[in-house]
């Protein structure tokens, strides 16, 4: 992709020089858009072939066999309707996290492999109650897949994006999946002037396909040997899933946000104007847990004389690995390519590369960390190498203290 952007720096002789910046700008944005859409279709097509084996087999036959297993091994505690057995006949006290398999909002975000981990190894394997027994000895791996496909049939709702499409969050590229999570991220200059900045991000789903986001940035800077700290421009955003398919492994979302000028402009913490941001995020899961996440968007400030309009294009390529047949700790090495360009004549595209590693910290995998190094590749003057880090808490999966 970098090649498209660089190509404009060597002017073709037949084009008059003064027309170049504008042409390049349009060309860059156009090429970027076409490339992104092309990538999307190519990925969806590849995913269609690759992913048919990704989720458990949900054929009528396998659901019927799963039902028989459920009725003999699970019904006493989970009830014939999947909401939990009669309290008078179940002897255990129900934990808060006791599942109601008819609640699509609770079940669709859970991965088949997460259910399999608990059914095979018992509750404590993922930090759940011991009352949930392990069935790894009593049932074969195929039987467990069948009982999971039966569990899935309790949710009758349509259009819920499946948790398998909730790919590991990259440091910069926003993902398409709507989330219930809190993220605390930090980046620190590794070169140039000392500066540490962070974000506190709260994301919350509503309805079948939507999510709101609040992002409060914080910056601490050494300006002439005095440290200044302050809040940056706060983002309020709404995301909506436009398309998602577990079969093809793809998900597409649109987000619209407002960045309020809450940051002090004279200290360099804020832009001093309200900015509208919009982006499309398209993520593709491929065979054996390889994935691509892409995000294409624009920042449109209200007062362009103090802050220029800009476009950005971020991609994250990654692969997840987990021990214990995919059920254990999840490691996700990723590399991001981050491009940003002001929409003014003569501006150049800033390209950064950001290799990183995300890892699940809690047994329940609802607390994760990610660490990377962001290296500017073009227009490097005044742009420092940065260490980037986040801690993420998927609060729908349990309290911070639970699931260890
Ligand atoms: C002795 C009672 C009991 C039996 C039998 C039982 N379960 Fe459970 N199961 C539980 C309890 C209690 C929990 C909740 C644990 C918690 O939230 O801490 C649970 C949790 C689960 C979860 C985890 C849901 C999540 O939030 O990730 C799954 C999946 C599950 N059970 C499936 C099954 C299946 C399938 C069977 C039969 C093969 C089965 N259970 C048999 C008691 C039981």
CSV table of C-alpha atoms and ligand atoms in Angstrom, one decimal:
chain,number,residue,atom,x,y,z
A,1,UNK,CA,0.0,0.0,0.0
A,2,UNK,CA,2.9,2.4,0.8
A,3,UNK,CA,3.8,2.3,-2.8
A,4,UNK,CA,0.6,4.1,-3.9
A,5,UNK,CA,1.3,7.0,-1.5
A,6,UNK,CA,5.0,7.3,-2.4
A,7,UNK,CA,4.4,7.2,-6.1
A,8,UNK,CA,3.3,10.9,-6.1
A,9,UNK,CA,6.6,12.2,-4.9
A,10,UNK,CA,8.2,11.6,-8.3
A,11,UNK,CA,6.3,13.9,-10.6
A,12,UNK,CA,5.6,12.6,-14.0
A,13,UNK,CA,7.2,15.0,-16.6
A,14,UNK,CA,4.1,15.4,-18.8
A,15,UNK,CA,2.0,16.9,-15.9
A,16,UNK,CA,2.4,20.5,-15.1
A,17,UNK,CA,4.1,20.8,-11.7
A,18,UNK,CA,1.6,23.3,-10.1
A,19,UNK,CA,-1.3,20.9,-10.6
A,20,UNK,CA,0.5,18.1,-8.8
A,21,UNK,CA,-0.4,18.6,-5.2
A,22,UNK,CA,-4.2,18.7,-5.8
A,23,UNK,CA,-4.0,15.8,-8.2
A,24,UNK,CA,-1.9,13.7,-5.8
A,25,UNK,CA,-4.3,14.5,-3.0
A,26,UNK,CA,-7.3,13.3,-5.0
A,27,UNK,CA,-5.4,10.4,-6.4
A,28,UNK,CA,-4.1,9.3,-3.0
A,29,UNK,CA,-7.5,9.4,-1.4
A,30,UNK,CA,-9.1,7.7,-4.5
A,31,UNK,CA,-6.4,5.0,-4.7
A,32,UNK,CA,-6.7,4.4,-0.9
A,33,UNK,CA,-10.5,4.0,-1.2
A,34,UNK,CA,-10.3,1.7,-4.2
A,35,UNK,CA,-7.6,-0.4,-2.6
A,36,UNK,CA,-9.6,-0.6,0.7
A,37,UNK,CA,-12.8,-1.7,-1.1
A,38,UNK,CA,-10.7,-4.2,-3.3
A,39,UNK,CA,-9.1,-5.6,-0.2
A,40,UNK,CA,-12.5,-6.0,1.4
A,41,UNK,CA,-14.0,-8.0,-1.5
A,42,UNK,CA,-10.8,-10.1,-1.9
A,43,UNK,CA,-10.9,-10.9,1.8
A,44,UNK,CA,-14.6,-11.7,1.9
A,45,UNK,CA,-14.2,-14.1,-1.1
A,46,UNK,CA,-11.2,-15.8,0.5
A,47,UNK,CA,-13.0,-15.9,3.9
A,48,UNK,CA,-16.0,-17.6,2.3
A,49,UNK,CA,-13.9,-20.5,1.3
A,50,UNK,CA,-11.7,-20.6,4.4
A,51,UNK,CA,-14.2,-20.1,7.1
A,52,UNK,CA,-16.7,-22.8,6.5
A,53,UNK,CA,-14.8,-24.9,9.0
A,54,UNK,CA,-14.3,-22.1,11.6
A,55,UNK,CA,-17.4,-22.4,13.7
A,56,UNK,CA,-18.9,-25.6,15.0
A,57,UNK,CA,-21.0,-27.6,12.5
A,58,UNK,CA,-24.5,-26.2,12.8
A,59,UNK,CA,-26.3,-28.7,10.6
A,60,UNK,CA,-29.8,-29.9,11.8
A,61,UNK,CA,-28.3,-33.3,12.3
A,62,UNK,CA,-25.5,-32.1,14.6
A,63,UNK,CA,-28.0,-29.9,16.5
A,64,UNK,CA,-30.3,-32.9,17.1
A,65,UNK,CA,-27.4,-35.0,18.4
A,66,UNK,CA,-26.3,-32.1,20.6
A,67,UNK,CA,-29.8,-31.9,22.0
A,68,UNK,CA,-29.7,-35.5,23.1
A,69,UNK,CA,-26.3,-35.0,24.8
A,70,UNK,CA,-27.7,-31.8,26.5
A,71,UNK,CA,-30.8,-33.6,27.8
A,72,UNK,CA,-28.7,-36.3,29.4
A,73,UNK,CA,-25.8,-34.3,30.7
A,74,UNK,CA,-26.7,-30.6,31.1
A,75,UNK,CA,-30.4,-30.3,31.6
A,76,UNK,CA,-30.4,-30.8,35.3
A,77,UNK,CA,-28.5,-27.6,35.9
A,78,UNK,CA,-29.1,-25.6,32.7
A,79,UNK,CA,-32.8,-26.4,32.3
A,80,UNK,CA,-34.7,-27.7,29.2
A,81,UNK,CA,-35.1,-24.2,28.0
A,82,UNK,CA,-31.5,-23.2,28.5
A,83,UNK,CA,-32.3,-20.6,31.2
A,84,UNK,CA,-31.3,-22.8,34.1
A,85,UNK,CA,-33.0,-25.6,35.8
A,86,UNK,CA,-35.9,-25.1,38.3
A,87,UNK,CA,-34.3,-23.4,41.4
A,88,UNK,CA,-36.1,-26.0,43.6
A,89,UNK,CA,-34.4,-28.9,41.8
A,90,UNK,CA,-30.9,-27.4,41.4
A,91,UNK,CA,-29.0,-27.6,44.6
A,92,UNK,CA,-26.3,-25.0,43.9
A,93,UNK,CA,-26.4,-21.3,44.3
A,94,UNK,CA,-26.4,-19.6,40.9
A,95,UNK,CA,-23.4,-17.4,40.3
A,96,UNK,CA,-24.1,-13.9,38.8
A,97,UNK,CA,-22.4,-15.2,35.6
A,98,UNK,CA,-24.7,-18.3,35.3
A,99,UNK,CA,-25.6,-18.3,31.7
A,100,UNK,CA,-29.1,-17.9,30.2
A,101,UNK,CA,-28.6,-19.4,26.8
A,102,UNK,CA,-31.7,-17.7,25.4
A,103,UNK,CA,-30.2,-14.3,26.0
A,104,UNK,CA,-28.6,-13.4,22.6
A,105,UNK,CA,-27.0,-10.3,24.1
A,106,UNK,CA,-25.1,-12.6,26.5
A,107,UNK,CA,-24.3,-15.6,24.3
A,108,UNK,CA,-23.5,-14.3,20.8
A,109,UNK,CA,-20.4,-12.4,22.0
A,110,UNK,CA,-19.0,-15.7,23.5
A,111,UNK,CA,-16.7,-17.7,21.2
A,112,UNK,CA,-17.4,-21.4,20.5
A,113,UNK,CA,-13.9,-22.1,21.7
A,114,UNK,CA,-14.6,-20.3,25.0
A,115,UNK,CA,-17.6,-22.5,25.6
A,116,UNK,CA,-15.6,-25.6,24.6
A,117,UNK,CA,-12.9,-24.6,27.1
A,118,UNK,CA,-15.4,-24.6,29.9
A,119,UNK,CA,-17.3,-27.7,28.9
A,120,UNK,CA,-14.1,-29.7,28.3
A,121,UNK,CA,-12.1,-28.5,31.4
A,122,UNK,CA,-14.8,-27.3,33.8
A,123,UNK,CA,-15.7,-23.9,35.2
A,124,UNK,CA,-12.4,-23.0,37.0
A,125,UNK,CA,-10.4,-23.4,33.7
A,126,UNK,CA,-11.8,-19.9,32.7
A,127,UNK,CA,-12.2,-18.6,36.2
A,128,UNK,CA,-15.9,-19.8,36.6
A,129,UNK,CA,-17.5,-21.6,39.4
A,130,UNK,CA,-16.5,-25.2,40.2
A,131,UNK,CA,-20.1,-26.3,40.0
A,132,UNK,CA,-19.8,-26.4,36.2
A,133,UNK,CA,-18.2,-29.9,35.8
A,134,UNK,CA,-15.6,-30.9,33.2
A,135,UNK,CA,-16.8,-33.2,30.4
A,136,UNK,CA,-13.5,-33.8,28.7
A,137,UNK,CA,-13.5,-37.4,29.9
A,138,UNK,CA,-17.2,-38.2,29.3
A,139,UNK,CA,-17.7,-36.6,25.9
A,140,UNK,CA,-15.6,-36.6,22.8
A,141,UNK,CA,-14.4,-33.3,21.2
A,142,UNK,CA,-17.0,-33.8,18.4
A,143,UNK,CA,-19.8,-34.4,20.9
A,144,UNK,CA,-18.9,-31.1,22.7
A,145,UNK,CA,-19.0,-29.3,19.3
A,146,UNK,CA,-22.5,-30.8,18.8
A,147,UNK,CA,-23.7,-29.7,22.2
A,148,UNK,CA,-22.4,-26.2,21.5
A,149,UNK,CA,-24.3,-26.0,18.3
A,150,UNK,CA,-27.4,-27.0,20.3
A,151,UNK,CA,-26.7,-24.3,22.9
A,152,UNK,CA,-26.5,-21.8,20.0
A,153,UNK,CA,-30.0,-22.7,18.9
A,154,UNK,CA,-31.5,-21.3,22.1
A,155,UNK,CA,-30.9,-17.7,20.8
A,156,UNK,CA,-33.6,-16.9,18.3
A,157,UNK,CA,-32.5,-13.3,17.5
A,158,UNK,CA,-31.2,-12.4,14.1
A,159,UNK,CA,-28.4,-10.2,13.1
A,160,UNK,CA,-26.2,-10.4,16.2
A,161,UNK,CA,-22.6,-10.3,15.2
A,162,UNK,CA,-20.8,-13.3,16.5
A,163,UNK,CA,-17.9,-13.1,19.0
A,164,UNK,CA,-15.5,-14.9,16.7
A,165,UNK,CA,-15.5,-11.6,14.6
A,166,UNK,CA,-14.3,-9.7,17.7
A,167,UNK,CA,-10.7,-9.8,16.7
A,168,UNK,CA,-7.8,-8.8,19.0
A,169,UNK,CA,-7.8,-5.1,19.4
A,170,UNK,CA,-4.8,-3.4,17.8
A,171,UNK,CA,-3.2,-0.3,19.4
A,172,UNK,CA,-4.4,2.2,16.8
A,173,UNK,CA,-6.7,0.6,14.2
A,174,UNK,CA,-10.2,0.6,15.6
A,175,UNK,CA,-12.1,-2.7,15.1
A,176,UNK,CA,-15.4,-3.2,13.5
A,177,UNK,CA,-17.0,-5.3,16.3
A,178,UNK,CA,-19.1,-3.5,18.8
A,179,UNK,CA,-17.6,-3.8,22.3
A,180,UNK,CA,-18.3,-3.7,26.0
A,181,UNK,CA,-14.9,-2.7,27.2
A,182,UNK,CA,-12.8,-0.2,29.1
A,183,UNK,CA,-9.3,0.4,27.6
A,184,UNK,CA,-6.5,2.4,29.3
A,185,UNK,CA,-3.8,3.2,26.8
A,186,UNK,CA,-0.5,5.0,27.2
A,187,UNK,CA,2.2,6.1,24.7
A,188,UNK,CA,5.5,7.6,25.6
A,189,UNK,CA,8.2,9.2,23.5
A,190,UNK,CA,11.3,7.0,23.2
A,191,UNK,CA,13.2,9.7,21.4
A,192,UNK,CA,12.9,13.6,21.3
A,193,UNK,CA,11.2,15.6,24.1
A,194,UNK,CA,9.7,13.7,27.1
A,195,UNK,CA,6.0,13.3,26.7
A,196,UNK,CA,3.5,10.8,27.9
A,197,UNK,CA,-0.1,10.6,26.8
A,198,UNK,CA,-2.9,8.3,27.4
A,199,UNK,CA,-6.5,7.5,26.7
A,200,UNK,CA,-9.3,6.3,28.9
A,201,UNK,CA,-11.9,4.7,26.6
A,202,UNK,CA,-15.3,3.4,27.5
A,203,UNK,CA,-17.2,1.4,25.0
A,204,UNK,CA,-20.7,0.0,25.5
A,205,UNK,CA,-23.1,-1.9,23.2
A,206,UNK,CA,-26.7,-1.1,22.8
A,207,UNK,CA,-29.3,-2.9,20.7
A,208,UNK,CA,-28.2,-5.7,18.4
A,209,UNK,CA,-25.6,-3.8,16.4
A,210,UNK,CA,-24.7,-0.6,18.0
A,211,UNK,CA,-22.0,0.8,20.4
A,212,UNK,CA,-21.3,4.1,22.0
A,213,UNK,CA,-17.7,5.2,22.7
A,214,UNK,CA,-16.3,7.9,25.0
A,215,UNK,CA,-12.6,8.6,24.7
A,216,UNK,CA,-10.8,11.0,27.1
A,217,UNK,CA,-7.2,11.7,26.2
A,218,UNK,CA,-4.7,12.8,28.9
A,219,UNK,CA,-1.3,14.3,28.1
A,220,UNK,CA,1.8,15.1,30.3
A,221,UNK,CA,4.6,17.1,28.7
A,222,UNK,CA,7.9,18.5,29.7
A,223,UNK,CA,7.8,22.1,28.3
A,224,UNK,CA,11.1,23.9,29.2
A,225,UNK,CA,11.6,21.7,32.2
A,226,UNK,CA,8.2,22.2,33.6
A,227,UNK,CA,5.7,19.3,33.4
A,228,UNK,CA,2.3,20.2,32.2
A,229,UNK,CA,-0.7,17.8,32.3
A,230,UNK,CA,-4.1,18.1,30.8
A,231,UNK,CA,-7.1,16.6,29.2
A,232,UNK,CA,-7.2,16.5,25.4
A,233,UNK,CA,-10.2,16.7,23.0
A,234,UNK,CA,-12.8,14.2,24.2
A,235,UNK,CA,-14.5,12.0,21.6
A,236,UNK,CA,-18.1,10.9,21.7
A,237,UNK,CA,-18.9,8.3,19.0
A,238,UNK,CA,-21.5,5.9,17.8
A,239,UNK,CA,-20.7,2.8,15.8
A,240,UNK,CA,-23.1,0.5,13.9
A,241,UNK,CA,-22.5,-2.8,12.3
A,242,UNK,CA,-23.6,-2.7,8.7
A,243,UNK,CA,-22.7,-6.3,7.8
A,244,UNK,CA,-21.4,-9.3,9.6
A,245,UNK,CA,-21.0,-13.0,8.7
A,246,UNK,CA,-19.4,-15.7,10.6
A,247,UNK,CA,-19.5,-17.9,7.5
A,248,UNK,CA,-17.3,-15.6,5.5
A,249,UNK,CA,-15.5,-14.3,8.6
A,250,UNK,CA,-16.2,-10.6,7.8
A,251,UNK,CA,-17.6,-7.6,9.6
A,252,UNK,CA,-18.1,-4.0,8.4
A,253,UNK,CA,-19.0,-1.1,10.6
A,254,UNK,CA,-19.4,2.7,10.3
A,255,UNK,CA,-18.7,5.1,13.1
A,256,UNK,CA,-19.5,8.8,13.5
A,257,UNK,CA,-17.9,10.8,16.3
A,258,UNK,CA,-17.6,14.4,17.6
A,259,UNK,CA,-14.3,15.5,19.1
A,260,UNK,CA,-15.1,18.3,21.6
A,261,UNK,CA,-12.5,21.0,22.1
A,262,UNK,CA,-12.0,20.1,25.7
A,263,UNK,CA,-8.2,20.3,25.4
A,264,UNK,CA,-6.1,23.4,26.0
A,265,UNK,CA,-5.0,24.5,22.6
A,266,UNK,CA,-2.2,26.9,23.7
A,267,UNK,CA,-0.5,24.0,25.6
A,268,UNK,CA,-0.9,21.8,22.5
A,269,UNK,CA,-3.3,19.4,24.2
A,270,UNK,CA,-6.3,20.2,22.0
A,271,UNK,CA,-7.2,21.4,18.5
A,272,UNK,CA,-9.3,24.4,19.7
A,273,UNK,CA,-12.2,23.5,17.4
A,274,UNK,CA,-14.9,20.8,17.3
A,275,UNK,CA,-14.1,18.1,14.9
A,276,UNK,CA,-16.4,15.6,13.2
A,277,UNK,CA,-14.8,12.2,12.6
A,278,UNK,CA,-16.2,9.4,10.5
A,279,UNK,CA,-14.7,6.1,9.6
A,280,UNK,CA,-15.5,2.7,8.1
A,281,UNK,CA,-13.9,-0.4,9.7
A,282,UNK,CA,-13.7,-3.7,7.9
A,283,UNK,CA,-12.3,-6.8,9.6
A,284,UNK,CA,-11.6,-10.2,8.1
A,285,UNK,CA,-10.9,-13.4,9.9
A,286,UNK,CA,-9.1,-16.0,7.7
A,287,UNK,CA,-8.2,-19.6,8.1
A,288,UNK,CA,-6.3,-20.6,11.2
A,289,UNK,CA,-6.9,-17.3,13.0
A,290,UNK,CA,-5.0,-15.0,10.7
A,291,UNK,CA,-6.8,-11.7,10.5
A,292,UNK,CA,-6.8,-8.3,8.8
A,293,UNK,CA,-8.4,-5.2,10.3
A,294,UNK,CA,-8.8,-2.0,8.2
A,295,UNK,CA,-10.0,1.4,9.1
A,296,UNK,CA,-10.5,4.3,6.6
A,297,UNK,CA,-11.7,7.7,7.8
A,298,UNK,CA,-11.6,11.5,7.8
A,299,UNK,CA,-11.3,14.2,10.5
A,300,UNK,CA,-13.3,17.3,9.6
A,301,UNK,CA,-12.7,20.2,11.9
A,302,UNK,CA,-15.3,23.0,12.0
A,303,UNK,CA,-12.6,25.7,11.7
A,304,UNK,CA,-10.2,24.5,9.0
A,305,UNK,CA,-8.1,27.6,9.4
A,306,UNK,CA,-6.9,26.4,12.8
A,307,UNK,CA,-6.9,22.6,12.2
A,308,UNK,CA,-6.7,21.1,8.8
A,309,UNK,CA,-9.0,18.4,7.5
A,310,UNK,CA,-7.3,15.0,7.3
A,311,UNK,CA,-7.8,11.5,6.1
A,312,UNK,CA,-6.4,8.3,7.7
A,313,UNK,CA,-6.0,4.7,6.7
A,314,UNK,CA,-5.0,2.1,9.3
A,315,UNK,CA,-4.5,-1.6,8.9
A,316,UNK,CA,-3.5,-4.4,11.3
A,317,UNK,CA,-2.3,-7.8,10.2
A,318,UNK,CA,-2.2,-10.5,12.8
A,319,UNK,CA,-2.4,-14.0,13.9
A,320,UNK,CA,-3.6,-15.6,17.1
A,321,UNK,CA,-2.1,-18.6,18.8
A,322,UNK,CA,-3.4,-20.4,21.8
A,323,UNK,CA,-2.0,-23.4,23.7
A,324,UNK,CA,-4.2,-26.4,24.7
A,325,UNK,CA,-6.0,-26.9,21.3
A,326,UNK,CA,-6.9,-23.2,21.1
A,327,UNK,CA,-8.4,-23.1,24.6
A,328,UNK,CA,-5.5,-21.7,26.6
A,329,UNK,CA,-3.8,-18.3,26.8
A,330,UNK,CA,-4.1,-16.3,23.6
A,331,UNK,CA,-1.1,-14.6,22.0
A,332,UNK,CA,-1.7,-12.3,19.1
A,333,UNK,CA,1.3,-10.8,17.3
A,334,UNK,CA,0.2,-8.0,15.0
A,335,UNK,CA,1.8,-5.3,12.8
A,336,UNK,CA,0.0,-2.1,12.0
A,337,UNK,CA,0.5,0.3,9.2
A,338,UNK,CA,-0.8,3.7,10.0
A,339,UNK,CA,-1.2,6.5,7.4
A,340,UNK,CA,-2.4,10.0,8.0
A,341,UNK,CA,-2.6,12.9,5.6
A,342,UNK,CA,-3.7,16.5,6.0
A,343,UNK,CA,-5.9,17.7,3.2
A,344,UNK,CA,-3.9,20.7,2.3
A,345,UNK,CA,-1.8,21.4,-0.8
A,346,UNK,CA,1.7,20.0,-0.6
A,347,UNK,CA,1.0,17.9,2.5
A,348,UNK,CA,2.7,14.5,2.7
A,349,UNK,CA,1.4,11.3,4.1
A,350,UNK,CA,2.7,10.3,7.5
A,351,UNK,CA,3.4,6.5,7.5
A,352,UNK,CA,4.1,4.7,10.7
A,353,UNK,CA,4.7,1.0,11.4
A,354,UNK,CA,3.7,-0.5,14.7
A,355,UNK,CA,4.7,-4.1,15.5
A,356,UNK,CA,3.1,-5.3,18.7
A,357,UNK,CA,2.0,-8.3,20.8
A,358,UNK,CA,-1.4,-8.7,22.5
A,359,UNK,CA,-1.8,-11.3,25.2
A,360,UNK,CA,-4.7,-12.4,27.5
A,361,UNK,CA,-3.8,-11.9,31.1
A,362,UNK,CA,-6.8,-13.4,33.1
A,363,UNK,CA,-7.9,-17.0,32.7
A,364,UNK,CA,-11.3,-15.7,31.5
A,365,UNK,CA,-9.4,-13.7,28.8
A,366,UNK,CA,-11.4,-10.6,29.7
A,367,UNK,CA,-8.3,-8.7,30.8
A,368,UNK,CA,-5.7,-8.3,28.1
A,369,UNK,CA,-2.6,-6.3,27.5
A,370,UNK,CA,-0.9,-5.1,24.3
A,371,UNK,CA,2.6,-3.6,23.9
A,372,UNK,CA,4.2,-2.2,20.7
A,373,UNK,CA,6.7,0.3,19.3
A,374,UNK,CA,5.5,2.9,16.8
A,375,UNK,CA,8.1,3.9,14.3
A,376,UNK,CA,7.6,6.8,11.8
A,377,UNK,CA,8.6,5.8,8.3
A,378,UNK,CA,8.0,9.0,6.4
A,379,UNK,CA,8.2,12.7,7.4
A,380,UNK,CA,10.3,11.6,10.4
A,381,UNK,CA,11.4,15.1,11.4
A,382,UNK,CA,9.8,16.0,14.7
A,383,UNK,CA,8.0,12.7,14.9
A,384,UNK,CA,9.3,10.5,17.7
A,385,UNK,CA,9.5,6.7,18.0
A,386,UNK,CA,6.9,5.8,20.7
A,387,UNK,CA,6.3,3.0,23.1
A,388,UNK,CA,2.6,2.1,23.1
A,389,UNK,CA,0.7,0.0,25.6
A,390,UNK,CA,-2.8,-0.7,26.7
A,391,UNK,CA,-4.7,-2.7,29.3
A,392,UNK,CA,-8.2,-3.8,28.3
A,393,UNK,CA,-11.1,-5.0,30.4
A,394,UNK,CA,-14.1,-6.7,28.7
A,395,UNK,CA,-16.5,-5.9,31.5
A,396,UNK,CA,-19.4,-7.9,30.1
A,397,UNK,CA,-17.4,-11.1,30.9
A,398,UNK,CA,-16.9,-10.3,34.5
A,399,UNK,CA,-15.6,-8.0,37.2
A,400,UNK,CA,-11.9,-7.1,37.2
A,401,UNK,CA,-11.5,-9.3,40.3
A,402,UNK,CA,-13.2,-12.3,38.8
A,403,UNK,CA,-12.0,-14.8,36.2
A,404,UNK,CA,-8.4,-15.3,37.4
B,1,LIG,C1,-23.9,-29.5,38.2
B,1,LIG,C2,-24.5,-28.5,37.4
B,1,LIG,C3,-24.0,-28.3,35.9
B,1,LIG,C4,-24.0,-29.2,34.9
B,1,LIG,C5,-24.4,-30.7,35.0
B,1,LIG,C6,-23.6,-28.5,33.7
B,1,LIG,N1,-23.4,-27.2,34.0
B,1,LIG,FE1,-22.7,-25.8,32.7
B,1,LIG,N2,-22.6,-24.4,34.2
B,1,LIG,C7,-23.0,-24.7,35.5
B,1,LIG,C8,-22.8,-23.4,36.3
B,1,LIG,C9,-23.2,-23.2,37.8
B,1,LIG,C10,-22.3,-22.5,35.4
B,1,LIG,C11,-21.9,-21.1,35.8
B,1,LIG,C12,-20.5,-20.9,36.3
B,1,LIG,C13,-20.2,-19.5,36.6
B,1,LIG,O1,-20.8,-18.6,36.0
B,1,LIG,O2,-19.3,-19.3,37.5
B,1,LIG,C14,-22.1,-23.2,34.2
B,1,LIG,C15,-21.6,-22.6,33.0
B,1,LIG,C16,-21.6,-23.1,31.8
B,1,LIG,C17,-21.1,-22.5,30.6
B,1,LIG,C18,-20.3,-21.2,30.6
B,1,LIG,C19,-21.0,-20.0,30.0
B,1,LIG,C20,-20.1,-18.8,29.9
B,1,LIG,O3,-20.5,-17.8,30.5
B,1,LIG,O4,-19.0,-18.8,29.3
B,1,LIG,C21,-21.3,-23.3,29.6
B,1,LIG,C22,-21.0,-23.1,28.1
B,1,LIG,C23,-21.9,-24.5,30.1
B,1,LIG,N3,-22.1,-24.3,31.5
B,1,LIG,C24,-22.3,-25.6,29.3
B,1,LIG,C25,-22.7,-26.8,29.9
B,1,LIG,C26,-23.0,-28.0,29.1
B,1,LIG,C27,-22.9,-28.0,27.6
B,1,LIG,C28,-23.2,-29.0,30.0
B,1,LIG,C29,-23.5,-30.4,29.7
B,1,LIG,C30,-22.6,-31.1,28.8
B,1,LIG,C31,-23.2,-28.4,31.3
B,1,LIG,N4,-22.9,-27.1,31.2
B,1,LIG,C32,-23.5,-29.1,32.5
B,1,LIG,C33,-23.5,-25.8,36.0
B,1,LIG,C34,-23.6,-27.0,35.4
